[in-house]
Amino acid sequence: MATAKSILISFIRQLINACIKENASKRTSLKRRYSIKAKVSEHHRKQNKEAKRNPFNLNLTAKKKDPGLPKNLPFRDKILKQIEYHKERVSYIEEDKQKRKDARKAFSGNGDDSANLAALLSDAASRSDAFETS
């Protein structure tokens, strides 16, 4: 009969052999490789055709979601701070652009170009008179 020690040793050997399994070759025949390539291209063709038929089908046209940063990434907090800084900077630039746009609209008036032109002409005439008299 087998002793407990020999049973334990055989069990440990089985575990080791299961963990240190030889790598199987990943080579495939060319026939299989080309058939897979053909199936993939056919699948993509069908998806594109369906997306053209139904442009509002969200499953076909939706972009894939960004997975974000993994938690075990080194310097993750530093990268997150850089991303936050970049977002704040972009929002500040957008607000600044909007302020400039509003200022330009306020300066140009309510869109009444004839009144602006008349004011510009009268201002130019008064300045030219002031220049000629001095």
mmCIF file of N, CA and C in Angstrom:
data_model
loop_
_atom_site.group_PDB
_atom_site.id
_atom_site.type_symbol
_atom_site.label_atom_id
_atom_site.label_comp_id
_atom_site.label_asym_id
_atom_site.label_seq_id
_atom_site.Cartn_x
_atom_site.Cartn_y
_atom_site.Cartn_z
ATOM 1 N N MET A 1 0.834 -1.176 0.000
ATOM 2 C CA MET A 1 0.000 0.000 0.000
ATOM 3 C C MET A 1 0.878 1.238 0.000
ATOM 4 N N ALA A 2 0.314 2.251 -0.569
ATOM 5 C CA ALA A 2 1.060 3.505 -0.648
ATOM 6 C C ALA A 2 0.938 4.242 0.673
ATOM 7 N N THR A 3 2.040 4.791 1.063
ATOM 8 C CA THR A 3 2.023 5.542 2.317
ATOM 9 C C THR A 3 1.550 6.962 2.055
ATOM 10 N N ALA A 4 1.245 7.641 3.114
ATOM 11 C CA ALA A 4 0.768 9.023 2.985
ATOM 12 C C ALA A 4 1.842 9.911 2.369
ATOM 13 N N LYS A 5 3.106 9.593 2.694
ATOM 14 C CA LYS A 5 4.210 10.401 2.156
ATOM 15 C C LYS A 5 4.325 10.231 0.653
ATOM 16 N N SER A 6 4.199 8.988 0.156
ATOM 17 C CA SER A 6 4.311 8.762 -1.288
ATOM 18 C C SER A 6 3.117 9.355 -2.029
ATOM 19 N N ILE A 7 1.945 9.329 -1.421
ATOM 20 C CA ILE A 7 0.763 9.938 -2.042
ATOM 21 C C ILE A 7 0.944 11.454 -2.129
ATOM 22 N N LEU A 8 1.480 12.043 -1.064
ATOM 23 C CA LEU A 8 1.714 13.481 -1.051
ATOM 24 C C LEU A 8 2.747 13.879 -2.104
ATOM 25 N N ILE A 9 3.802 13.074 -2.226
ATOM 26 C CA ILE A 9 4.849 13.372 -3.215
ATOM 27 C C ILE A 9 4.289 13.281 -4.628
ATOM 28 N N SER A 10 3.477 12.254 -4.904
ATOM 29 C CA SER A 10 2.901 12.120 -6.248
ATOM 30 C C SER A 10 1.934 13.275 -6.536
ATOM 31 N N PHE A 11 1.188 13.708 -5.524
ATOM 32 C CA PHE A 11 0.278 14.845 -5.700
ATOM 33 C C PHE A 11 1.046 16.124 -6.004
ATOM 34 N N ILE A 12 2.145 16.339 -5.298
ATOM 35 C CA ILE A 12 2.969 17.529 -5.535
ATOM 36 C C ILE A 12 3.564 17.495 -6.928
ATOM 37 N N ARG A 13 4.007 16.301 -7.370
ATOM 38 C CA ARG A 13 4.556 16.184 -8.726
ATOM 39 C C ARG A 13 3.496 16.516 -9.773
ATOM 40 N N GLN A 14 2.264 16.079 -9.551
ATOM 41 C CA GLN A 14 1.189 16.394 -10.488
ATOM 42 C C GLN A 14 0.937 17.899 -10.552
ATOM 43 N N LEU A 15 0.970 18.550 -9.389
ATOM 44 C CA LEU A 15 0.785 20.005 -9.369
ATOM 45 C C LEU A 15 1.901 20.719 -10.110
ATOM 46 N N ILE A 16 3.126 20.270 -9.885
ATOM 47 C CA ILE A 16 4.268 20.900 -10.553
ATOM 48 C C ILE A 16 4.170 20.708 -12.054
ATOM 49 N N ASN A 17 3.823 19.487 -12.473
ATOM 50 C CA ASN A 17 3.694 19.230 -13.909
ATOM 51 C C ASN A 17 2.568 20.046 -14.525
ATOM 52 N N ALA A 18 1.505 20.268 -13.780
ATOM 53 C CA ALA A 18 0.396 21.079 -14.292
ATOM 54 C C ALA A 18 0.817 22.528 -14.444
ATOM 55 N N CYS A 19 1.647 23.018 -13.496
ATOM 56 C CA CYS A 19 2.086 24.408 -13.559
ATOM 57 C C CYS A 19 3.149 24.629 -14.626
ATOM 58 N N ILE A 20 4.047 23.635 -14.775
ATOM 59 C CA ILE A 20 5.137 23.776 -15.741
ATOM 60 C C ILE A 20 4.777 22.951 -16.968
ATOM 61 N N LYS A 21 3.733 23.354 -17.647
ATOM 62 C CA LYS A 21 3.294 22.658 -18.834
ATOM 63 C C LYS A 21 4.111 23.154 -20.016
ATOM 64 N N GLU A 22 4.487 22.257 -20.904
ATOM 65 C CA GLU A 22 5.256 22.672 -22.068
ATOM 66 C C GLU A 22 4.379 23.529 -22.963
ATOM 67 N N ASN A 23 5.001 24.555 -23.544
ATOM 68 C CA ASN A 23 4.259 25.430 -24.428
ATOM 69 C C ASN A 23 3.966 24.707 -25.729
ATOM 70 N N ALA A 24 2.721 24.675 -26.072
ATOM 71 C CA ALA A 24 2.336 24.051 -27.327
ATOM 72 C C ALA A 24 2.690 24.990 -28.465
ATOM 73 N N SER A 25 2.983 24.432 -29.595
ATOM 74 C CA SER A 25 3.341 25.246 -30.755
ATOM 75 C C SER A 25 2.112 26.015 -31.228
ATOM 76 N N LYS A 26 2.323 27.246 -31.619
ATOM 77 C CA LYS A 26 1.213 28.089 -32.067
ATOM 78 C C LYS A 26 1.145 28.160 -33.589
ATOM 79 N N ARG A 27 1.893 27.302 -34.238
ATOM 80 C CA ARG A 27 1.876 27.293 -35.695
ATOM 81 C C ARG A 27 0.573 26.686 -36.193
ATOM 82 N N THR A 28 0.033 27.279 -37.251
ATOM 83 C CA THR A 28 -1.184 26.744 -37.859
ATOM 84 C C THR A 28 -0.933 26.565 -39.345
ATOM 85 N N SER A 29 -1.771 25.776 -39.964
ATOM 86 C CA SER A 29 -1.619 25.580 -41.402
ATOM 87 C C SER A 29 -2.048 26.851 -42.128
ATOM 88 N N LEU A 30 -1.498 27.028 -43.304
ATOM 89 C CA LEU A 30 -1.839 28.220 -44.072
ATOM 90 C C LEU A 30 -3.310 28.224 -44.480
ATOM 91 N N LYS A 31 -3.851 27.039 -44.742
ATOM 92 C CA LYS A 31 -5.266 26.943 -45.107
ATOM 93 C C LYS A 31 -6.138 27.502 -43.992
ATOM 94 N N ARG A 32 -5.828 27.116 -42.757
ATOM 95 C CA ARG A 32 -6.600 27.609 -41.616
ATOM 96 C C ARG A 32 -6.406 29.109 -41.439
ATOM 97 N N ARG A 33 -5.176 29.585 -41.569
ATOM 98 C CA ARG A 33 -4.883 31.001 -41.397
ATOM 99 C C ARG A 33 -5.644 31.854 -42.411
ATOM 100 N N TYR A 34 -5.632 31.413 -43.683
ATOM 101 C CA TYR A 34 -6.313 32.185 -44.717
ATOM 102 C C TYR A 34 -7.826 32.115 -44.568
ATOM 103 N N SER A 35 -8.342 30.979 -44.100
ATOM 104 C CA SER A 35 -9.793 30.889 -43.916
ATOM 105 C C SER A 35 -10.238 31.810 -42.781
ATOM 106 N N ILE A 36 -9.432 31.910 -41.726
ATOM 107 C CA ILE A 36 -9.763 32.830 -40.633
ATOM 108 C C ILE A 36 -9.729 34.266 -41.129
ATOM 109 N N LYS A 37 -8.716 34.605 -41.924
ATOM 110 C CA LYS A 37 -8.598 35.958 -42.469
ATOM 111 C C LYS A 37 -9.808 36.292 -43.347
ATOM 112 N N ALA A 38 -10.263 35.331 -44.145
ATOM 113 C CA ALA A 38 -11.421 35.558 -45.011
ATOM 114 C C ALA A 38 -12.681 35.762 -44.184
ATOM 115 N N LYS A 39 -12.847 34.961 -43.126
ATOM 116 C CA LYS A 39 -14.035 35.104 -42.276
ATOM 117 C C LYS A 39 -14.058 36.457 -41.572
ATOM 118 N N VAL A 40 -12.897 36.913 -41.117
ATOM 119 C CA VAL A 40 -12.826 38.203 -40.437
ATOM 120 C C VAL A 40 -13.165 39.332 -41.397
ATOM 121 N N SER A 41 -12.604 39.289 -42.607
ATOM 122 C CA SER A 41 -12.899 40.358 -43.569
ATOM 123 C C SER A 41 -14.370 40.346 -43.969
ATOM 124 N N GLU A 42 -14.960 39.140 -44.095
ATOM 125 C CA GLU A 42 -16.388 39.053 -44.413
ATOM 126 C C GLU A 42 -17.240 39.629 -43.285
ATOM 127 N N HIS A 43 -16.850 39.350 -42.057
ATOM 128 C CA HIS A 43 -17.578 39.882 -40.897
ATOM 129 C C HIS A 43 -17.503 41.405 -40.867
ATOM 130 N N HIS A 44 -16.324 41.967 -41.112
ATOM 131 C CA HIS A 44 -16.175 43.433 -41.138
ATOM 132 C C HIS A 44 -17.000 44.042 -42.267
ATOM 133 N N ARG A 45 -17.017 43.358 -43.422
ATOM 134 C CA ARG A 45 -17.789 43.854 -44.553
ATOM 135 C C ARG A 45 -19.272 43.903 -44.196
ATOM 136 N N LYS A 46 -19.763 42.856 -43.529
ATOM 137 C CA LYS A 46 -21.172 42.827 -43.131
ATOM 138 C C LYS A 46 -21.483 43.923 -42.119
ATOM 139 N N GLN A 47 -20.577 44.143 -41.196
ATOM 140 C CA GLN A 47 -20.796 45.206 -40.204
ATOM 141 C C GLN A 47 -20.854 46.572 -40.872
ATOM 142 N N ASN A 48 -19.934 46.841 -41.801
ATOM 143 C CA ASN A 48 -19.930 48.143 -42.488
ATOM 144 C C ASN A 48 -21.202 48.326 -43.304
ATOM 145 N N LYS A 49 -21.648 47.258 -43.954
ATOM 146 C CA LYS A 49 -22.873 47.331 -44.757
ATOM 147 C C LYS A 49 -24.074 47.636 -43.868
ATOM 148 N N GLU A 50 -24.152 46.967 -42.726
ATOM 149 C CA GLU A 50 -25.248 47.201 -41.788
ATOM 150 C C GLU A 50 -25.199 48.613 -41.217
ATOM 151 N N ALA A 51 -23.993 49.110 -40.950
ATOM 152 C CA ALA A 51 -23.858 50.471 -40.423
ATOM 153 C C ALA A 51 -24.309 51.502 -41.450
ATOM 154 N N LYS A 52 -24.093 51.221 -42.732
ATOM 155 C CA LYS A 52 -24.558 52.148 -43.772
ATOM 156 C C LYS A 52 -26.079 52.115 -43.895
ATOM 157 N N ARG A 53 -26.663 50.926 -43.727
ATOM 158 C CA ARG A 53 -28.123 50.813 -43.816
ATOM 159 C C ARG A 53 -28.811 51.495 -42.638
ATOM 160 N N ASN A 54 -28.303 51.280 -41.433
ATOM 161 C CA ASN A 54 -28.908 51.832 -40.225
ATOM 162 C C ASN A 54 -27.890 52.718 -39.518
ATOM 163 N N PRO A 55 -27.757 53.972 -39.946
ATOM 164 C CA PRO A 55 -26.720 54.824 -39.351
ATOM 165 C C PRO A 55 -26.986 55.181 -37.895
ATOM 166 N N PHE A 56 -28.219 55.004 -37.421
ATOM 167 C CA PHE A 56 -28.534 55.394 -36.054
ATOM 168 C C PHE A 56 -28.540 54.208 -35.100
ATOM 169 N N ASN A 57 -28.106 53.056 -35.568
ATOM 170 C CA ASN A 57 -27.995 51.889 -34.692
ATOM 171 C C ASN A 57 -26.762 52.080 -33.819
ATOM 172 N N LEU A 58 -26.972 52.302 -32.538
ATOM 173 C CA LEU A 58 -25.874 52.662 -31.642
ATOM 174 C C LEU A 58 -24.886 51.527 -31.431
ATOM 175 N N ASN A 59 -25.341 50.283 -31.549
ATOM 176 C CA ASN A 59 -24.436 49.163 -31.329
ATOM 177 C C ASN A 59 -23.360 49.091 -32.398
ATOM 178 N N LEU A 60 -23.669 49.544 -33.609
ATOM 179 C CA LEU A 60 -22.699 49.451 -34.695
ATOM 180 C C LEU A 60 -21.818 50.687 -34.790
ATOM 181 N N THR A 61 -22.374 51.855 -34.447
ATOM 182 C CA THR A 61 -21.627 53.091 -34.663
ATOM 183 C C THR A 61 -20.952 53.618 -33.408
ATOM 184 N N ALA A 62 -21.290 53.079 -32.242
ATOM 185 C CA ALA A 62 -20.750 53.613 -30.991
ATOM 186 C C ALA A 62 -19.259 53.314 -30.886
ATOM 187 N N LYS A 63 -18.519 54.285 -30.383
ATOM 188 C CA LYS A 63 -17.099 54.077 -30.166
ATOM 189 C C LYS A 63 -16.910 53.237 -28.917
ATOM 190 N N LYS A 64 -15.806 52.523 -28.869
ATOM 191 C CA LYS A 64 -15.546 51.690 -27.706
ATOM 192 C C LYS A 64 -15.154 52.566 -26.533
ATOM 193 N N LYS A 65 -15.603 52.135 -25.363
ATOM 194 C CA LYS A 65 -15.373 52.902 -24.149
ATOM 195 C C LYS A 65 -13.902 52.824 -23.745
ATOM 196 N N ASP A 66 -13.374 53.945 -23.278
ATOM 197 C CA ASP A 66 -11.999 53.986 -22.813
ATOM 198 C C ASP A 66 -11.889 53.231 -21.499
ATOM 199 N N PRO A 67 -10.988 52.243 -21.397
ATOM 200 C CA PRO A 67 -10.915 51.464 -20.165
ATOM 201 C C PRO A 67 -10.299 52.219 -19.001
ATOM 202 N N GLY A 68 -9.649 53.335 -19.247
ATOM 203 C CA GLY A 68 -9.061 54.118 -18.168
ATOM 204 C C GLY A 68 -7.694 53.593 -17.769
ATOM 205 N N LEU A 69 -7.238 53.993 -16.593
ATOM 206 C CA LEU A 69 -5.927 53.588 -16.109
ATOM 207 C C LEU A 69 -6.078 52.437 -15.118
ATOM 208 N N PRO A 70 -5.239 51.411 -15.251
ATOM 209 C CA PRO A 70 -5.302 50.335 -14.262
ATOM 210 C C PRO A 70 -4.814 50.795 -12.898
ATOM 211 N N LYS A 71 -5.349 50.202 -11.858
ATOM 212 C CA LYS A 71 -5.016 50.644 -10.498
ATOM 213 C C LYS A 71 -3.583 50.337 -10.113
ATOM 214 N N ASN A 72 -2.985 49.314 -10.704
ATOM 215 C CA ASN A 72 -1.626 48.948 -10.330
ATOM 216 C C ASN A 72 -0.569 49.608 -11.224
ATOM 217 N N LEU A 73 -0.964 50.617 -11.988
ATOM 218 C CA LEU A 73 -0.024 51.322 -12.856
ATOM 219 C C LEU A 73 0.919 52.177 -12.012
ATOM 220 N N PRO A 74 2.227 52.093 -12.286
ATOM 221 C CA PRO A 74 3.144 52.942 -11.511
ATOM 222 C C PRO A 74 2.909 54.422 -11.835
ATOM 223 N N PHE A 75 3.036 55.262 -10.824
ATOM 224 C CA PHE A 75 2.846 56.714 -10.961
ATOM 225 C C PHE A 75 1.442 57.051 -11.452
ATOM 226 N N ARG A 76 0.444 56.245 -11.066
ATOM 227 C CA ARG A 76 -0.939 56.463 -11.504
ATOM 228 C C ARG A 76 -1.452 57.822 -11.042
ATOM 229 N N ASP A 77 -1.171 58.175 -9.774
ATOM 230 C CA ASP A 77 -1.676 59.446 -9.246
ATOM 231 C C ASP A 77 -1.062 60.629 -9.987
ATOM 232 N N LYS A 78 0.191 60.510 -10.371
ATOM 233 C CA LYS A 78 0.850 61.587 -11.114
ATOM 234 C C LYS A 78 0.209 61.765 -12.489
ATOM 235 N N ILE A 79 -0.094 60.649 -13.143
ATOM 236 C CA ILE A 79 -0.733 60.708 -14.456
ATOM 237 C C ILE A 79 -2.134 61.292 -14.338
ATOM 238 N N LEU A 80 -2.863 60.902 -13.292
ATOM 239 C CA LEU A 80 -4.207 61.451 -13.091
ATOM 240 C C LEU A 80 -4.175 62.952 -12.844
ATOM 241 N N LYS A 81 -3.155 63.420 -12.102
ATOM 242 C CA LYS A 81 -3.019 64.859 -11.872
ATOM 243 C C LYS A 81 -2.749 65.595 -13.183
ATOM 244 N N GLN A 82 -1.910 65.001 -14.051
ATOM 245 C CA GLN A 82 -1.629 65.623 -15.338
ATOM 246 C C GLN A 82 -2.883 65.692 -16.193
ATOM 247 N N ILE A 83 -3.670 64.633 -16.160
ATOM 248 C CA ILE A 83 -4.913 64.635 -16.942
ATOM 249 C C ILE A 83 -5.869 65.699 -16.418
ATOM 250 N N GLU A 84 -5.984 65.806 -15.101
ATOM 251 C CA GLU A 84 -6.866 66.816 -14.503
ATOM 252 C C GLU A 84 -6.404 68.226 -14.853
ATOM 253 N N TYR A 85 -5.089 68.457 -14.796
ATOM 254 C CA TYR A 85 -4.540 69.764 -15.153
ATOM 255 C C TYR A 85 -4.849 70.091 -16.611
ATOM 256 N N HIS A 86 -4.699 69.096 -17.477
ATOM 257 C CA HIS A 86 -4.971 69.320 -18.899
ATOM 258 C C HIS A 86 -6.442 69.651 -19.128
ATOM 259 N N LYS A 87 -7.354 68.947 -18.426
ATOM 260 C CA LYS A 87 -8.785 69.227 -18.569
ATOM 261 C C LYS A 87 -9.118 70.636 -18.097
ATOM 262 N N GLU A 88 -8.537 71.055 -16.960
ATOM 263 C CA GLU A 88 -8.781 72.407 -16.459
ATOM 264 C C GLU A 88 -8.266 73.451 -17.437
ATOM 265 N N ARG A 89 -7.104 73.182 -17.999
ATOM 266 C CA ARG A 89 -6.511 74.135 -18.942
ATOM 267 C C ARG A 89 -7.377 74.270 -20.192
ATOM 268 N N VAL A 90 -7.866 73.151 -20.708
ATOM 269 C CA VAL A 90 -8.721 73.183 -21.885
ATOM 270 C C VAL A 90 -10.012 73.931 -21.580
ATOM 271 N N SER A 91 -10.602 73.688 -20.404
ATOM 272 C CA SER A 91 -11.841 74.388 -20.057
ATOM 273 C C SER A 91 -11.589 75.886 -19.900
ATOM 274 N N TYR A 92 -10.430 76.264 -19.341
ATOM 275 C CA TYR A 92 -10.090 77.674 -19.201
ATOM 276 C C TYR A 92 -9.940 78.321 -20.577
ATOM 277 N N ILE A 93 -9.301 77.629 -21.507
ATOM 278 C CA ILE A 93 -9.125 78.164 -22.863
ATOM 279 C C ILE A 93 -10.475 78.334 -23.541
ATOM 280 N N GLU A 94 -11.370 77.354 -23.363
ATOM 281 C CA GLU A 94 -12.695 77.453 -23.967
ATOM 282 C C GLU A 94 -13.482 78.635 -23.379
ATOM 283 N N GLU A 95 -13.397 78.823 -22.066
ATOM 284 C CA GLU A 95 -14.081 79.963 -21.447
ATOM 285 C C GLU A 95 -13.515 81.282 -21.967
ATOM 286 N N ASP A 96 -12.201 81.339 -22.123
ATOM 287 C CA ASP A 96 -11.555 82.552 -22.622
ATOM 288 C C ASP A 96 -12.015 82.852 -24.052
ATOM 289 N N LYS A 97 -12.109 81.789 -24.874
ATOM 290 C CA LYS A 97 -12.591 81.980 -26.253
ATOM 291 C C LYS A 97 -14.019 82.518 -26.254
ATOM 292 N N GLN A 98 -14.851 81.967 -25.368
ATOM 293 C CA GLN A 98 -16.245 82.411 -25.296
ATOM 294 C C GLN A 98 -16.333 83.866 -24.853
ATOM 295 N N LYS A 99 -15.494 84.261 -23.888
ATOM 296 C CA LYS A 99 -15.485 85.657 -23.433
ATOM 297 C C LYS A 99 -15.076 86.592 -24.555
ATOM 298 N N ARG A 100 -14.051 86.209 -25.305
ATOM 299 C CA ARG A 100 -13.606 87.036 -26.441
ATOM 300 C C ARG A 100 -14.705 87.161 -27.492
ATOM 301 N N LYS A 101 -15.382 86.034 -27.734
ATOM 302 C CA LYS A 101 -16.460 86.047 -28.726
ATOM 303 C C LYS A 101 -17.584 86.979 -28.285
ATOM 304 N N ASP A 102 -17.943 86.895 -27.001
ATOM 305 C CA ASP A 102 -18.984 87.779 -26.472
ATOM 306 C C ASP A 102 -18.552 89.238 -26.520
ATOM 307 N N ALA A 103 -17.280 89.506 -26.215
ATOM 308 C CA ALA A 103 -16.771 90.877 -26.256
ATOM 309 C C ALA A 103 -16.810 91.423 -27.682
ATOM 310 N N ARG A 104 -16.448 90.581 -28.648
ATOM 311 C CA ARG A 104 -16.504 91.018 -30.042
ATOM 312 C C ARG A 104 -17.930 91.335 -30.463
ATOM 313 N N LYS A 105 -18.870 90.494 -30.023
ATOM 314 C CA LYS A 105 -20.268 90.753 -30.365
ATOM 315 C C LYS A 105 -20.747 92.050 -29.727
ATOM 316 N N ALA A 106 -20.361 92.282 -28.469
ATOM 317 C CA ALA A 106 -20.782 93.500 -27.783
ATOM 318 C C ALA A 106 -20.158 94.732 -28.437
ATOM 319 N N PHE A 107 -18.920 94.618 -28.850
ATOM 320 C CA PHE A 107 -18.246 95.757 -29.467
ATOM 321 C C PHE A 107 -18.828 96.084 -30.830
ATOM 322 N N SER A 108 -19.159 95.042 -31.592
ATOM 323 C CA SER A 108 -19.666 95.277 -32.943
ATOM 324 C C SER A 108 -21.120 95.730 -32.928
ATOM 325 N N GLY A 109 -21.806 95.585 -31.829
ATOM 326 C CA GLY A 109 -23.193 96.044 -31.741
ATOM 327 C C GLY A 109 -24.145 94.890 -31.878
ATOM 328 N N ASN A 110 -25.373 95.246 -32.194
ATOM 329 C CA ASN A 110 -26.422 94.231 -32.290
ATOM 330 C C ASN A 110 -26.562 93.677 -33.704
ATOM 331 N N GLY A 111 -25.574 93.858 -34.514
ATOM 332 C CA GLY A 111 -25.652 93.377 -35.878
ATOM 333 C C GLY A 111 -26.160 94.433 -36.835
ATOM 334 N N ASP A 112 -26.381 95.661 -36.366
ATOM 335 C CA ASP A 112 -26.856 96.746 -37.213
ATOM 336 C C ASP A 112 -25.642 97.409 -37.856
ATOM 337 N N ASP A 113 -25.256 96.908 -39.020
ATOM 338 C CA ASP A 113 -24.042 97.381 -39.680
ATOM 339 C C ASP A 113 -24.172 98.812 -40.199
ATOM 340 N N SER A 114 -25.357 99.222 -40.598
ATOM 341 C CA SER A 114 -25.523 100.571 -41.136
ATOM 342 C C SER A 114 -25.277 101.618 -40.046
ATOM 343 N N ALA A 115 -25.735 101.372 -38.814
ATOM 344 C CA ALA A 115 -25.506 102.308 -37.714
ATOM 345 C C ALA A 115 -24.023 102.354 -37.372
ATOM 346 N N ASN A 116 -23.370 101.189 -37.399
ATOM 347 C CA ASN A 116 -21.942 101.152 -37.110
ATOM 348 C C ASN A 116 -21.145 101.886 -38.171
ATOM 349 N N LEU A 117 -21.539 101.713 -39.413
ATOM 350 C CA LEU A 117 -20.837 102.407 -40.500
ATOM 351 C C LEU A 117 -21.051 103.913 -40.409
ATOM 352 N N ALA A 118 -22.263 104.317 -40.068
ATOM 353 C CA ALA A 118 -22.539 105.752 -39.943
ATOM 354 C C ALA A 118 -21.723 106.342 -38.795
ATOM 355 N N ALA A 119 -21.642 105.649 -37.687
ATOM 356 C CA ALA A 119 -20.848 106.122 -36.555
ATOM 357 C C ALA A 119 -19.378 106.173 -36.928
ATOM 358 N N LEU A 120 -18.912 105.179 -37.672
ATOM 359 C CA LEU A 120 -17.512 105.145 -38.098
ATOM 360 C C LEU A 120 -17.203 106.300 -39.049
ATOM 361 N N LEU A 121 -18.125 106.582 -39.973
ATOM 362 C CA LEU A 121 -17.913 107.689 -40.914
ATOM 363 C C LEU A 121 -17.899 109.041 -40.206
ATOM 364 N N SER A 122 -18.812 109.225 -39.270
ATOM 365 C CA SER A 122 -18.845 110.503 -38.558
ATOM 366 C C SER A 122 -17.590 110.667 -37.697
ATOM 367 N N ASP A 123 -17.132 109.578 -37.078
ATOM 368 C CA ASP A 123 -15.911 109.636 -36.286
ATOM 369 C C ASP A 123 -14.705 109.953 -37.167
ATOM 370 N N ALA A 124 -14.656 109.340 -38.361
ATOM 371 C CA ALA A 124 -13.541 109.602 -39.272
ATOM 372 C C ALA A 124 -13.575 111.041 -39.758
ATOM 373 N N ALA A 125 -14.764 111.569 -40.033
ATOM 374 C CA ALA A 125 -14.872 112.959 -40.500
ATOM 375 C C ALA A 125 -14.433 113.920 -39.405
ATOM 376 N N SER A 126 -14.854 113.694 -38.179
ATOM 377 C CA SER A 126 -14.461 114.590 -37.090
ATOM 378 C C SER A 126 -12.954 114.524 -36.853
ATOM 379 N N ARG A 127 -12.382 113.365 -36.980
ATOM 380 C CA ARG A 127 -10.932 113.255 -36.801
ATOM 381 C C ARG A 127 -10.164 113.940 -37.928
ATOM 382 N N SER A 128 -10.678 113.782 -39.148
ATOM 383 C CA SER A 128 -9.989 114.450 -40.274
ATOM 384 C C SER A 128 -10.094 115.976 -40.137
ATOM 385 N N ASP A 129 -11.240 116.494 -39.676
ATOM 386 C CA ASP A 129 -11.371 117.924 -39.436
ATOM 387 C C ASP A 129 -10.404 118.379 -38.361
ATOM 388 N N ALA A 130 -10.288 117.613 -37.306
ATOM 389 C CA ALA A 130 -9.375 117.959 -36.222
ATOM 390 C C ALA A 130 -7.936 117.924 -36.709
ATOM 391 N N PHE A 131 -7.617 117.008 -37.599
ATOM 392 C CA PHE A 131 -6.249 116.909 -38.114
ATOM 393 C C PHE A 131 -5.948 118.099 -39.024
ATOM 394 N N GLU A 132 -6.913 118.489 -39.866
ATOM 395 C CA GLU A 132 -6.676 119.587 -40.808
ATOM 396 C C GLU A 132 -6.568 120.928 -40.085
ATOM 397 N N THR A 133 -7.295 121.090 -39.008
ATOM 398 C CA THR A 133 -7.231 122.359 -38.283
ATOM 399 C C THR A 133 -5.972 122.488 -37.442
ATOM 400 N N SER A 134 -5.380 121.398 -37.066
ATOM 401 C CA SER A 134 -4.174 121.522 -36.240
ATOM 402 C C SER A 134 -2.922 121.641 -37.044
#
